[in-house]
Short mmCIF file of C-alpha atoms and ligand atoms in Angstrom, two decimals:
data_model
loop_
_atom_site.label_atom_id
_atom_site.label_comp_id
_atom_site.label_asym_id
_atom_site.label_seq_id
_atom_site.Cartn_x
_atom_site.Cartn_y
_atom_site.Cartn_z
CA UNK A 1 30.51 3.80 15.69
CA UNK A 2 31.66 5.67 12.57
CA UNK A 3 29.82 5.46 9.42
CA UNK A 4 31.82 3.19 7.62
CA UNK A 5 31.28 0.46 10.27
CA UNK A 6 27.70 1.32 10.24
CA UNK A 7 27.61 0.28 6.70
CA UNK A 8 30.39 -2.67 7.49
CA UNK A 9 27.95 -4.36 9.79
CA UNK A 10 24.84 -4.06 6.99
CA UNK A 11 26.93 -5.74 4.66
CA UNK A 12 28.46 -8.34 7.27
CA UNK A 13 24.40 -9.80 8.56
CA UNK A 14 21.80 -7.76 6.74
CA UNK A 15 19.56 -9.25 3.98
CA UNK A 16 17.67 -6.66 2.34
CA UNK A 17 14.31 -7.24 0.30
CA UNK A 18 13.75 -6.87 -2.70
CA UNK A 19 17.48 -6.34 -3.62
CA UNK A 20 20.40 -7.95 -5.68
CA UNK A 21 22.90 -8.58 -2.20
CA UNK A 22 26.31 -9.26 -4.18
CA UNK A 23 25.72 -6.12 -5.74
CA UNK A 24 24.55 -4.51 -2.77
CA UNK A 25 27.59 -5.98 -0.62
CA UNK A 26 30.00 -5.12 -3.29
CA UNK A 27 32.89 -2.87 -1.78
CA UNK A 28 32.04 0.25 -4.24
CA UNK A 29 28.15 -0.37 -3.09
CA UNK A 30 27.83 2.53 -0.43
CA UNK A 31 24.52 2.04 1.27
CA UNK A 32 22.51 5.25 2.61
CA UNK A 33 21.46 5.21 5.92
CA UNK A 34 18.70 7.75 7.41
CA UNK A 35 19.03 8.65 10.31
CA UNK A 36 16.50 11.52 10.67
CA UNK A 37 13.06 12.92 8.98
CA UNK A 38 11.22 16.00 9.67
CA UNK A 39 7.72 16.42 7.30
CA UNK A 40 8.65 15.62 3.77
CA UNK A 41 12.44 15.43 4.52
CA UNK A 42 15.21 12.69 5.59
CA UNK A 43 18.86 13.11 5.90
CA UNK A 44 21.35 10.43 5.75
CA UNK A 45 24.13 9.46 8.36
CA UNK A 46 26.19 12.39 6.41
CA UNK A 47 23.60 15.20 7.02
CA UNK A 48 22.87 15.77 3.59
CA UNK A 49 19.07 15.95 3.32
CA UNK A 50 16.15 14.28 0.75
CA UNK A 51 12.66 14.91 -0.29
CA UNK A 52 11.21 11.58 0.66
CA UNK A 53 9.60 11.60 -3.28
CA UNK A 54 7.58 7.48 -2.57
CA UNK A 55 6.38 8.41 0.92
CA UNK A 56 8.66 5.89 2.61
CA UNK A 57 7.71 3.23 0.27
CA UNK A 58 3.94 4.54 -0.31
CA UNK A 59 3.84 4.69 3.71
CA UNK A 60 4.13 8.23 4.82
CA UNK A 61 0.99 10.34 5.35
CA UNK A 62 1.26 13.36 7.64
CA UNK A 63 4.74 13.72 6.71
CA UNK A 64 7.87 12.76 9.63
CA UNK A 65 7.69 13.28 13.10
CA UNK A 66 4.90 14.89 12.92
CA UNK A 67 3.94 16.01 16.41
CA UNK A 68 0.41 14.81 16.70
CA UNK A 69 1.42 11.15 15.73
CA UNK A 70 4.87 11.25 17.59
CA UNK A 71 2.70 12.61 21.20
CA UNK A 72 0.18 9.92 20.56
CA UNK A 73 2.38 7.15 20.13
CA UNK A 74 4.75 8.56 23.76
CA UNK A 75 1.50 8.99 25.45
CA UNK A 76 0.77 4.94 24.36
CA UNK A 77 4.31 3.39 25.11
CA UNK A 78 4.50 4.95 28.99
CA UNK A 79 0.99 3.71 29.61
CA UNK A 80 1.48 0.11 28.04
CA UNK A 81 3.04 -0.71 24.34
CA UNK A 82 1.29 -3.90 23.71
CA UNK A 83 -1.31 -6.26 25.10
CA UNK A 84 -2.69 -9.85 23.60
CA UNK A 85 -6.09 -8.78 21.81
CA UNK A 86 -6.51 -12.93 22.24
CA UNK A 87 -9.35 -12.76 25.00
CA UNK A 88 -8.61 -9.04 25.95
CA UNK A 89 -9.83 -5.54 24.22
CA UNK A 90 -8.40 -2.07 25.04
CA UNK A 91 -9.52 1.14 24.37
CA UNK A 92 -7.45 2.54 21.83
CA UNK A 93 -8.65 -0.60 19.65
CA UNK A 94 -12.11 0.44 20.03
CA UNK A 95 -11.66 4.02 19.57
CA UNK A 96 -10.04 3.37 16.13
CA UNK A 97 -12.55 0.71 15.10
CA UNK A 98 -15.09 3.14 15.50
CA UNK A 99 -13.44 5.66 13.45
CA UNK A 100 -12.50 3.40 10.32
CA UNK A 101 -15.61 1.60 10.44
CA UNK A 102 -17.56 5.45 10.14
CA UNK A 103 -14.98 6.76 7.56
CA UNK A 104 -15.37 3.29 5.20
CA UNK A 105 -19.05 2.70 5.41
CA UNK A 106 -18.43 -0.82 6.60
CA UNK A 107 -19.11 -1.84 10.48
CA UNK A 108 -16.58 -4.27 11.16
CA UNK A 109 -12.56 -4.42 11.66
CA UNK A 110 -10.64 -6.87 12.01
CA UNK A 111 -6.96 -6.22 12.54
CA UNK A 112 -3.36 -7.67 11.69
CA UNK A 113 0.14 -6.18 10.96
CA UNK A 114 0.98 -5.42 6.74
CA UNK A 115 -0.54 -5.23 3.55
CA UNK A 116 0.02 -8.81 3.02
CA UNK A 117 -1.76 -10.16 5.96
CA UNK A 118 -4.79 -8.09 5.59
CA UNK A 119 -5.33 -9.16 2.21
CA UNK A 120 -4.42 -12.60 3.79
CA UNK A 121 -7.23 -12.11 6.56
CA UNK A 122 -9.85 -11.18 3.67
CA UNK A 123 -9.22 -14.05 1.44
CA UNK A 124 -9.73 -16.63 4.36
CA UNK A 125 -13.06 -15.05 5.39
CA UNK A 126 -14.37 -14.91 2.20
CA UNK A 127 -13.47 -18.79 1.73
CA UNK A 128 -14.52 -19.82 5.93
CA UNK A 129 -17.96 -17.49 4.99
CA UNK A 130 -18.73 -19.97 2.10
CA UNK A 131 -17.65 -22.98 3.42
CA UNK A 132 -19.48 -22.83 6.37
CA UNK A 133 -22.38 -20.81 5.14
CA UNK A 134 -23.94 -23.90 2.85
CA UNK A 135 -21.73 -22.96 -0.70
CA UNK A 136 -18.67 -24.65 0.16
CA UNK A 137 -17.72 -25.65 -3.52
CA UNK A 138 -17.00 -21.50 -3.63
CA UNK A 139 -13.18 -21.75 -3.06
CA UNK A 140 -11.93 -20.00 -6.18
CA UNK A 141 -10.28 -16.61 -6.19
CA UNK A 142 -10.10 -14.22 -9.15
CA UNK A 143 -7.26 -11.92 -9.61
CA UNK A 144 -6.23 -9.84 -12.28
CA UNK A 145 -3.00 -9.66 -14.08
CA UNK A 146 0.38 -7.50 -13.23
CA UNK A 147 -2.00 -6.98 -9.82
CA UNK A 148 0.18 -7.18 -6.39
CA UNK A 149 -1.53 -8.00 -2.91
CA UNK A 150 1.69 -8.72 -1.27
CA UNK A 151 4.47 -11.08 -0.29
CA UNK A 152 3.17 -13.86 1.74
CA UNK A 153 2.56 -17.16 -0.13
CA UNK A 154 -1.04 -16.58 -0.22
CA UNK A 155 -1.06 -12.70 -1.29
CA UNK A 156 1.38 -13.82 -3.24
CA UNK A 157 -0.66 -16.03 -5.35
CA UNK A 158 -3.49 -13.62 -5.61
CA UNK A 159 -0.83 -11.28 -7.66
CA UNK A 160 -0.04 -11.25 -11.42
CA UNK A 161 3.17 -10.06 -11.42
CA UNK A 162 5.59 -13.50 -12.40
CA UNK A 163 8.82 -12.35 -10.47
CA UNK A 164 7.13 -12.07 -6.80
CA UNK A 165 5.74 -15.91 -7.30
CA UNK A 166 9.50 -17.96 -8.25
CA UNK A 167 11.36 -18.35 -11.47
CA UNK A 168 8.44 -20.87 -12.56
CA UNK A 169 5.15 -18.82 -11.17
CA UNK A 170 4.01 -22.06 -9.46
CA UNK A 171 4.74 -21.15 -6.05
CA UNK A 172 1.41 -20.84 -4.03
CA UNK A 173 -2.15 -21.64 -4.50
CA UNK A 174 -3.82 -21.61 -8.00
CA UNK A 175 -5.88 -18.19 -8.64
CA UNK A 176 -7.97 -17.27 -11.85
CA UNK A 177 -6.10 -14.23 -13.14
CA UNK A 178 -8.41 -12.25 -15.75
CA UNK A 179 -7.38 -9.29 -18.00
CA UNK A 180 -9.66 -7.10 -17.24
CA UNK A 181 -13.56 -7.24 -16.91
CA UNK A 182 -14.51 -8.44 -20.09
CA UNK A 183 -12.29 -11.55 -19.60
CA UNK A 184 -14.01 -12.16 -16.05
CA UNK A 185 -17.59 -11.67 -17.73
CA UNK A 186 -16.44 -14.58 -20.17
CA UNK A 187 -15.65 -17.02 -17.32
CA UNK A 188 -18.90 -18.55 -17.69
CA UNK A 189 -20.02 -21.90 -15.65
CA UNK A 190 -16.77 -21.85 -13.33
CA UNK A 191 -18.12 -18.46 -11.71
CA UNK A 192 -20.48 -20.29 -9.50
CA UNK A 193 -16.99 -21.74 -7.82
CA UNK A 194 -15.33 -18.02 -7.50
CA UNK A 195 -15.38 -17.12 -3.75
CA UNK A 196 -13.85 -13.51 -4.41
CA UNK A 197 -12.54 -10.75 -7.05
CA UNK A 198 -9.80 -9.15 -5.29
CA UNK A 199 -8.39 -5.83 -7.37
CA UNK A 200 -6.77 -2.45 -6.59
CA UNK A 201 -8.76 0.12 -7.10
CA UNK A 202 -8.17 3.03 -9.49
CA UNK A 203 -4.83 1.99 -10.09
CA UNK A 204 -2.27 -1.21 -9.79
CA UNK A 205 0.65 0.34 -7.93
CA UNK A 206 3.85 -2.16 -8.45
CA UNK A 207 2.13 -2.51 -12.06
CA UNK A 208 3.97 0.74 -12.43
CA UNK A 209 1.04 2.96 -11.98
CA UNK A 210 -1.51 1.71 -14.37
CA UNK A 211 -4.84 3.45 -14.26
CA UNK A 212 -8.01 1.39 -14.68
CA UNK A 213 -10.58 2.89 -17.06
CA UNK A 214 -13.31 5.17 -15.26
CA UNK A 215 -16.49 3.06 -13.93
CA UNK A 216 -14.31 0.01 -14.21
CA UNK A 217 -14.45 -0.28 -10.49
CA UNK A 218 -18.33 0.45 -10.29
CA UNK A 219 -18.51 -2.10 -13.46
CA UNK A 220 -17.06 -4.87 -11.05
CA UNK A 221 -19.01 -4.07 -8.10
CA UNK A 222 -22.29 -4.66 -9.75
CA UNK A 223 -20.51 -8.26 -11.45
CA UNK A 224 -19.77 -9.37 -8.08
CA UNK A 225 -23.30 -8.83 -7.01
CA UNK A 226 -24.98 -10.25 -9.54
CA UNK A 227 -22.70 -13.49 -9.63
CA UNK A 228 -22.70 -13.57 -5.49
CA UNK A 229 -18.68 -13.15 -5.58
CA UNK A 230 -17.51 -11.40 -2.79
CA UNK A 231 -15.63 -8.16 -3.95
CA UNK A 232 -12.09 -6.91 -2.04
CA UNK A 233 -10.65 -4.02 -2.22
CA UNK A 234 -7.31 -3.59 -1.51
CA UNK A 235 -6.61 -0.21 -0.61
CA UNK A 236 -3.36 -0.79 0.91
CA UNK A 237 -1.45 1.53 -1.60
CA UNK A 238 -4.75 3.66 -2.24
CA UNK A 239 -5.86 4.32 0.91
CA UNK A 240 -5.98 7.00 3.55
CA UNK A 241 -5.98 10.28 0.67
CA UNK A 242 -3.62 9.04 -1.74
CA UNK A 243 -6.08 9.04 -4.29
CA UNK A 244 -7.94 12.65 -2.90
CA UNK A 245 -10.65 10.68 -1.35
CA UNK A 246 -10.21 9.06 1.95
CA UNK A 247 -10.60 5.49 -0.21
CA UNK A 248 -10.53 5.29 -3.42
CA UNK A 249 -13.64 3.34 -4.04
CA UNK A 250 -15.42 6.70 -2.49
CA UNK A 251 -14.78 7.92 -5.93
CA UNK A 252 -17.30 4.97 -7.80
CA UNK A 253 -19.60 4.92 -4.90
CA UNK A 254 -18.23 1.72 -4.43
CA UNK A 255 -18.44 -0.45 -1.07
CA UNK A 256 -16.94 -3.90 -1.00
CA UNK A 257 -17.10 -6.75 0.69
CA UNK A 258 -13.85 -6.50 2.13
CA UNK A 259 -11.92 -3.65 2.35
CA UNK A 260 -8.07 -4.14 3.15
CA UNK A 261 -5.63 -1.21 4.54
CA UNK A 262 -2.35 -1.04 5.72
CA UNK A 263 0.52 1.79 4.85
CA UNK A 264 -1.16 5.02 5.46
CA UNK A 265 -3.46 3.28 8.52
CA UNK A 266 -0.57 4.54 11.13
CA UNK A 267 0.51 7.70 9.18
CA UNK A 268 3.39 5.51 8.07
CA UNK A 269 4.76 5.40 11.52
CA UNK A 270 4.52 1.65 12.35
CA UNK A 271 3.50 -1.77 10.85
CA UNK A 272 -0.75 -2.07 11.21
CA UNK A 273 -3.00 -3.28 8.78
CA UNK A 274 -7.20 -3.83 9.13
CA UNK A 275 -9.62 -5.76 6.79
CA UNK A 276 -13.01 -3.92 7.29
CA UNK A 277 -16.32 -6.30 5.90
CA UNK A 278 -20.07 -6.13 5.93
CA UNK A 279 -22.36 -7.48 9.13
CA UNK A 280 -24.09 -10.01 6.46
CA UNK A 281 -19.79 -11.45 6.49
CA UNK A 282 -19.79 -11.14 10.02
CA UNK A 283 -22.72 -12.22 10.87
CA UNK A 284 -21.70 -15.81 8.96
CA UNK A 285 -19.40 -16.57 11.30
CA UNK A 286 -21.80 -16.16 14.17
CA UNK A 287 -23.14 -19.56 16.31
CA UNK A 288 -22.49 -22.93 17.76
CA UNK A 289 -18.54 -23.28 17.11
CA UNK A 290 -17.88 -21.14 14.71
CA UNK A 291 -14.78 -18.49 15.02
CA UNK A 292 -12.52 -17.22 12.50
CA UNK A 293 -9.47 -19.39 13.19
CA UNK A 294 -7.48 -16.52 12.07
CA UNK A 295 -4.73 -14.27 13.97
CA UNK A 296 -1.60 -12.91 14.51
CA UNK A 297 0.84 -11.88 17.73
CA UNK A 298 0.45 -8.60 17.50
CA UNK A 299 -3.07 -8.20 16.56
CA UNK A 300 -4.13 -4.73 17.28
CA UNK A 301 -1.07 -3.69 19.09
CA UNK A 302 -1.97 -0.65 21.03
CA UNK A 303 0.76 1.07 19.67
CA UNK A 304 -0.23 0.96 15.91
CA UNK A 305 -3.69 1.79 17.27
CA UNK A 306 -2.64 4.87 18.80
CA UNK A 307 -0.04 5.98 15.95
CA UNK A 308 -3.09 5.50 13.76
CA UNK A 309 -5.58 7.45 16.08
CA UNK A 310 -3.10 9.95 15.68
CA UNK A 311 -2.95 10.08 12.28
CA UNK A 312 -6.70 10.41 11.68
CA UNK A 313 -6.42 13.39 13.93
CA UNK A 314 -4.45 15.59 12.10
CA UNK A 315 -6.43 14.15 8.92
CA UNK A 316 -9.34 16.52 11.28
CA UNK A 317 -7.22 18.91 12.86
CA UNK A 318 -5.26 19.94 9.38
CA UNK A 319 -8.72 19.78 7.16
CA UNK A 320 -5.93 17.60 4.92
CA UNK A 321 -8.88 16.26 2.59
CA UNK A 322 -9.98 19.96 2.27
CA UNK A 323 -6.77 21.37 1.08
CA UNK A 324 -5.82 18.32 -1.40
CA UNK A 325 -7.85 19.39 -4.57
CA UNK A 326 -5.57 22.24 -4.74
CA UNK A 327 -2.35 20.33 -4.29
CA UNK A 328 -3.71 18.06 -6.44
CA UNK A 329 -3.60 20.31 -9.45
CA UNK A 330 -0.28 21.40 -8.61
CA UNK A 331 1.00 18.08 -8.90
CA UNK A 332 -0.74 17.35 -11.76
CA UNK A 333 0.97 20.13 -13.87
CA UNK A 334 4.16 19.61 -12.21
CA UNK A 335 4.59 15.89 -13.42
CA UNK A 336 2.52 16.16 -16.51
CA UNK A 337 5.64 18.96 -17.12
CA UNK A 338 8.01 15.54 -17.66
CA UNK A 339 5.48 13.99 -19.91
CA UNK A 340 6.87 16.80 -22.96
CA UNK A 341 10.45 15.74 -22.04
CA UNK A 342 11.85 13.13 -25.35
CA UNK A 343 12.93 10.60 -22.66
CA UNK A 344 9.39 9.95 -21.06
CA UNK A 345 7.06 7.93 -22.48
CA UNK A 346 3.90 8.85 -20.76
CA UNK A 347 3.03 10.17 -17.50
CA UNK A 348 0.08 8.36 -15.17
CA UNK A 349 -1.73 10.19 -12.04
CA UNK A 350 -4.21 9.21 -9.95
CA UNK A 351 -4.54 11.91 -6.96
CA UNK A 352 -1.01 12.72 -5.25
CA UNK A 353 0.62 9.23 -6.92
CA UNK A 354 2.18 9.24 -10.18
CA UNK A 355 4.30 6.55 -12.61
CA UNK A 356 6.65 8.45 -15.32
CA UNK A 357 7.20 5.72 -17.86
CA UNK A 358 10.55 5.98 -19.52
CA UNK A 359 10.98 5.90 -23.01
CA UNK A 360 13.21 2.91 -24.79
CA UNK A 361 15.54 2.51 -22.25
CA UNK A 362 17.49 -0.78 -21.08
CA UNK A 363 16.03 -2.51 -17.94
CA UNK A 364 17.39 -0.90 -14.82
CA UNK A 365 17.30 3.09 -16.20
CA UNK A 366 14.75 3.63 -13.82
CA UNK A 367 16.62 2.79 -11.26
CA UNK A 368 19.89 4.70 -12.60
CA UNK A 369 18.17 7.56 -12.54
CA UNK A 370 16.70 7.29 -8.90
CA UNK A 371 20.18 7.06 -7.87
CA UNK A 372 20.99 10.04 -10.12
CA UNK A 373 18.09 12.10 -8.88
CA UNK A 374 19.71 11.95 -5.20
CA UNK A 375 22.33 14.19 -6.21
CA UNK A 376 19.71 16.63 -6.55
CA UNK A 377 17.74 15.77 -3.35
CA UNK A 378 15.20 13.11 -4.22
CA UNK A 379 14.33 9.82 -2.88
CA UNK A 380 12.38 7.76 -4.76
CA UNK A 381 12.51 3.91 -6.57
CA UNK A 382 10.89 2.98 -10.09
CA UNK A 383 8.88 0.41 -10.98
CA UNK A 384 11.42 -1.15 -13.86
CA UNK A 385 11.17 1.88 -15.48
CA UNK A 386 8.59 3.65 -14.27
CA UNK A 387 9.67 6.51 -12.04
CA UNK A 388 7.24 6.79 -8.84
CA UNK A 389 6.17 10.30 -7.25
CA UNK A 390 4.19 9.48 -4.40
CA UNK A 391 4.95 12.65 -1.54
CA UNK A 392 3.29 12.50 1.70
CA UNK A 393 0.15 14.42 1.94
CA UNK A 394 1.93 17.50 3.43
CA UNK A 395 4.02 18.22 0.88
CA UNK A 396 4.22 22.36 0.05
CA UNK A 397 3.67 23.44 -3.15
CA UNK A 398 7.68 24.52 -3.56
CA UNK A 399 8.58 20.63 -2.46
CA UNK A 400 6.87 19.25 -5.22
CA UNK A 401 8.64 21.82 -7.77
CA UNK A 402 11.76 20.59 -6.06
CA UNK A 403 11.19 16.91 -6.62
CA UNK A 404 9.84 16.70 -10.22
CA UNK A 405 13.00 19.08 -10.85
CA UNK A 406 15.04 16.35 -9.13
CA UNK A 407 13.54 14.00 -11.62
CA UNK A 408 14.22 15.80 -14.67
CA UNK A 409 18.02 16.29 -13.94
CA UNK A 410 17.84 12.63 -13.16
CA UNK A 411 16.14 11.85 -16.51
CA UNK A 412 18.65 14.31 -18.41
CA UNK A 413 21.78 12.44 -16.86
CA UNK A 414 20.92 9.20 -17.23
CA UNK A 415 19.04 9.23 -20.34
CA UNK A 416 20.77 11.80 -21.92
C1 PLP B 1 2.41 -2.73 -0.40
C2 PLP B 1 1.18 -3.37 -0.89
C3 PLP B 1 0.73 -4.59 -0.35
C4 PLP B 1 1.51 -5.35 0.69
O1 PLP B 1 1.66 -4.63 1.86
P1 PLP B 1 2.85 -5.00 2.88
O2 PLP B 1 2.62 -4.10 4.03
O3 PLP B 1 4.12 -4.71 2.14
O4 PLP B 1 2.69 -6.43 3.21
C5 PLP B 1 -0.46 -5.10 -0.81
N1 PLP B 1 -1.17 -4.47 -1.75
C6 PLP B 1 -0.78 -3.30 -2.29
C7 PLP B 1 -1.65 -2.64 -3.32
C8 PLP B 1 0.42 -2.72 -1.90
O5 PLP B 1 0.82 -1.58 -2.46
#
């Protein structure tokens, strides 16, 4: 099949997420397919070849095809690709329990398949815990605002962006969304009804990469206790190094209640979420007839579990932790470089992510210039018009230069 029927067939019974599809279906819309990725790099179905500058869509760890990941997943699919975890265990499950339980400081693990369903799978333990654990008038949840947990109806409603919840925000179930923690402190008698604070740590991700004031984090933890909320993390964007700690809550000497992961849990290689939580959590859902009534297909598929085996691996093997404080600075200079350009606004950075805020530009520059910035070898999508820089963890030194240079030409084009 040549390329344009490739594309022919996309626009004939594809529905993309996320995206506009009569402009994306329009005849002078070309769509880029990738056919290929080798550490930080893809190349589309014309061989011209990309710095993957958002990780995959804040996925990619290790970087592509990484050999580690890639054997571990082969050796996995030729002895068995996926069992029911419904009445059945398997080894690779419990080997990678183990591990996340050790690296997070929190024993148990409970699995699923995306962002959205671990956050999912927290929220409905925290509200089964109380319910059955004599405070059943605890089925509140507190969120905070411009916050995103994730596309299913109930993530959903935990987020504070408008857009992701229809035209009117009413789709879903209602959620206390506070400011920040001064507004939460000042929700007086109704706290006693608030199951759980759910919040990104360090930094909101499809706010556009806003940073949350040191000790915030720390500040919250100590709320929850003292107000018996339940605290959850979700780590999905943060996790796994992003932030140059494994988790970001490492860096407040935080430990939550519930701690959700997904993205970086398989290196990026396949879909795999877990919600770690406390014994005390599991503990409540111990005795005559009591289960979580919670689950999905493809709980714990062996293959996720083994991609994500993999991936901790070469998180060993490579001492990647070790050798991030120096990237780290790198980066930092590198994007805070676009900061003194007239066209950005202000640059944010937490670890190996970073937002570039445009300047007074129409809605949709950021996205003009992510197209522009292909040209010169970058991958990447804004948020609005925030530009996003999140490279796997591999990423050289001379591949960063390369995509904060793609940026700037991008900026110059676009916004003059
Ligand atoms: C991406 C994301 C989610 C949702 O994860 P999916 O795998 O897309 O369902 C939830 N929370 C945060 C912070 C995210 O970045």
């Amino acid at each position: 099949m040549n390329v344009g029927d490739r594309c022919r067939l996309d626009k004939e019974h594809l529905w993309h997420p996320f995206t506009p599809m009569r402009e994306w279906c329009a005849e002078e819309h070309e769509p880029l397919a990738l056919v290929r990725g080798e550490g930080c790099w893809l190349w589309d179905q014309e061989g011209r070849k990309y710095l993957d500058g958002n990780s995959s869509i804040w996925t990619n760890i290790h970087g592509h095809g990484h050999p580690v990941i890639n054997a571990a997943i082969k050796e996995q699919v030729d002895r068995v690709a996926h069992t029911s975890f419904l009445g059945f265990t398997h080894e690779p499950a419990m080997a990678l329990g183990r591990e996340l339980a050790e690296l997070a400081g929190l024993p148990r693990v409970f699995f699923s398949d995306d962002g959205s369903t671990a956050i999912e799978c927290a929220v409905r333990m925290a509200l089964q815990f109380w319910q059955q654990n004599g405070r059943p008038e605890k089925l509140g949840m507190v969120g905070f605002d411009a916050a995103y947990h994730g596309d299913t109806l109930g993530a959903a409603s935990l987020g504070g962006i408008p857009l992701f919840k229809g035209a009117a925000n009413h789709f879903g179930y209602g959620v206390q969304r506070v400011k920040d923690l001064e507004a939460l402190r000042s929700l007086g008698v109704d706290v006693a009804r608030v199951a759980a604070v759910i919040v990104e740590p360090l930094i909101q991700g499809s706010a556009g990469m806003r940073l949350w004031p040191k000790g915030m984090l720390k500040e919250l933890e100590t709320w929850c206790r003292e107000n018996e909320v339940f605290l959850i993390l979700d780590e999905v964007m943060t996790g796994f190094g992003r932030t140059g700690t494994m988790f970001a809550c490492q860096q407040e000497d935080v430990v939550p209640d519930f701690l959700c992961l997904a993205k970086g849990l398989t290196g990026g290689y396949l879909p795999m979420a877990a919600t770690l939580t406390t014994e005390r959590v599991f503990e409540g859902f111990l005795g005559e007839g009591r289960a979580f009534y919670y689950g999905h297909s493809y709980t714990a598929s062996q293959l996720g579990c083994a991609a994500s085996l993999g991936s901790l691996r070469v998180f060993r093997e490579e001492r990647v932790m070790e050798g991030l404080a120096a990237k780290m600075e790198v980066f930092a200079g590198l994007v805070g470089s676009l900061g003194a350009m007239p066209q950005v606004l202000e640059v944010r950075r937490c670890g190996m992510i970073a937002g570039i805020e445009l300047r007074d530009q129409p809605p949709g520059t950021g996205a003009r210039v992510c197209v522009a910035a292909r040209k010169f070898g970058l991958l990447t999508r804004p948020v609005l018009n925030t530009l996003v820089l999140m490279p796997p963890l591999c990423v050289t030194h001379a591949e960063m230069g390369q995509m904060v240079e793609a940026l700037r030409l991008g900026i110059e084009e676009v916004c003059g």
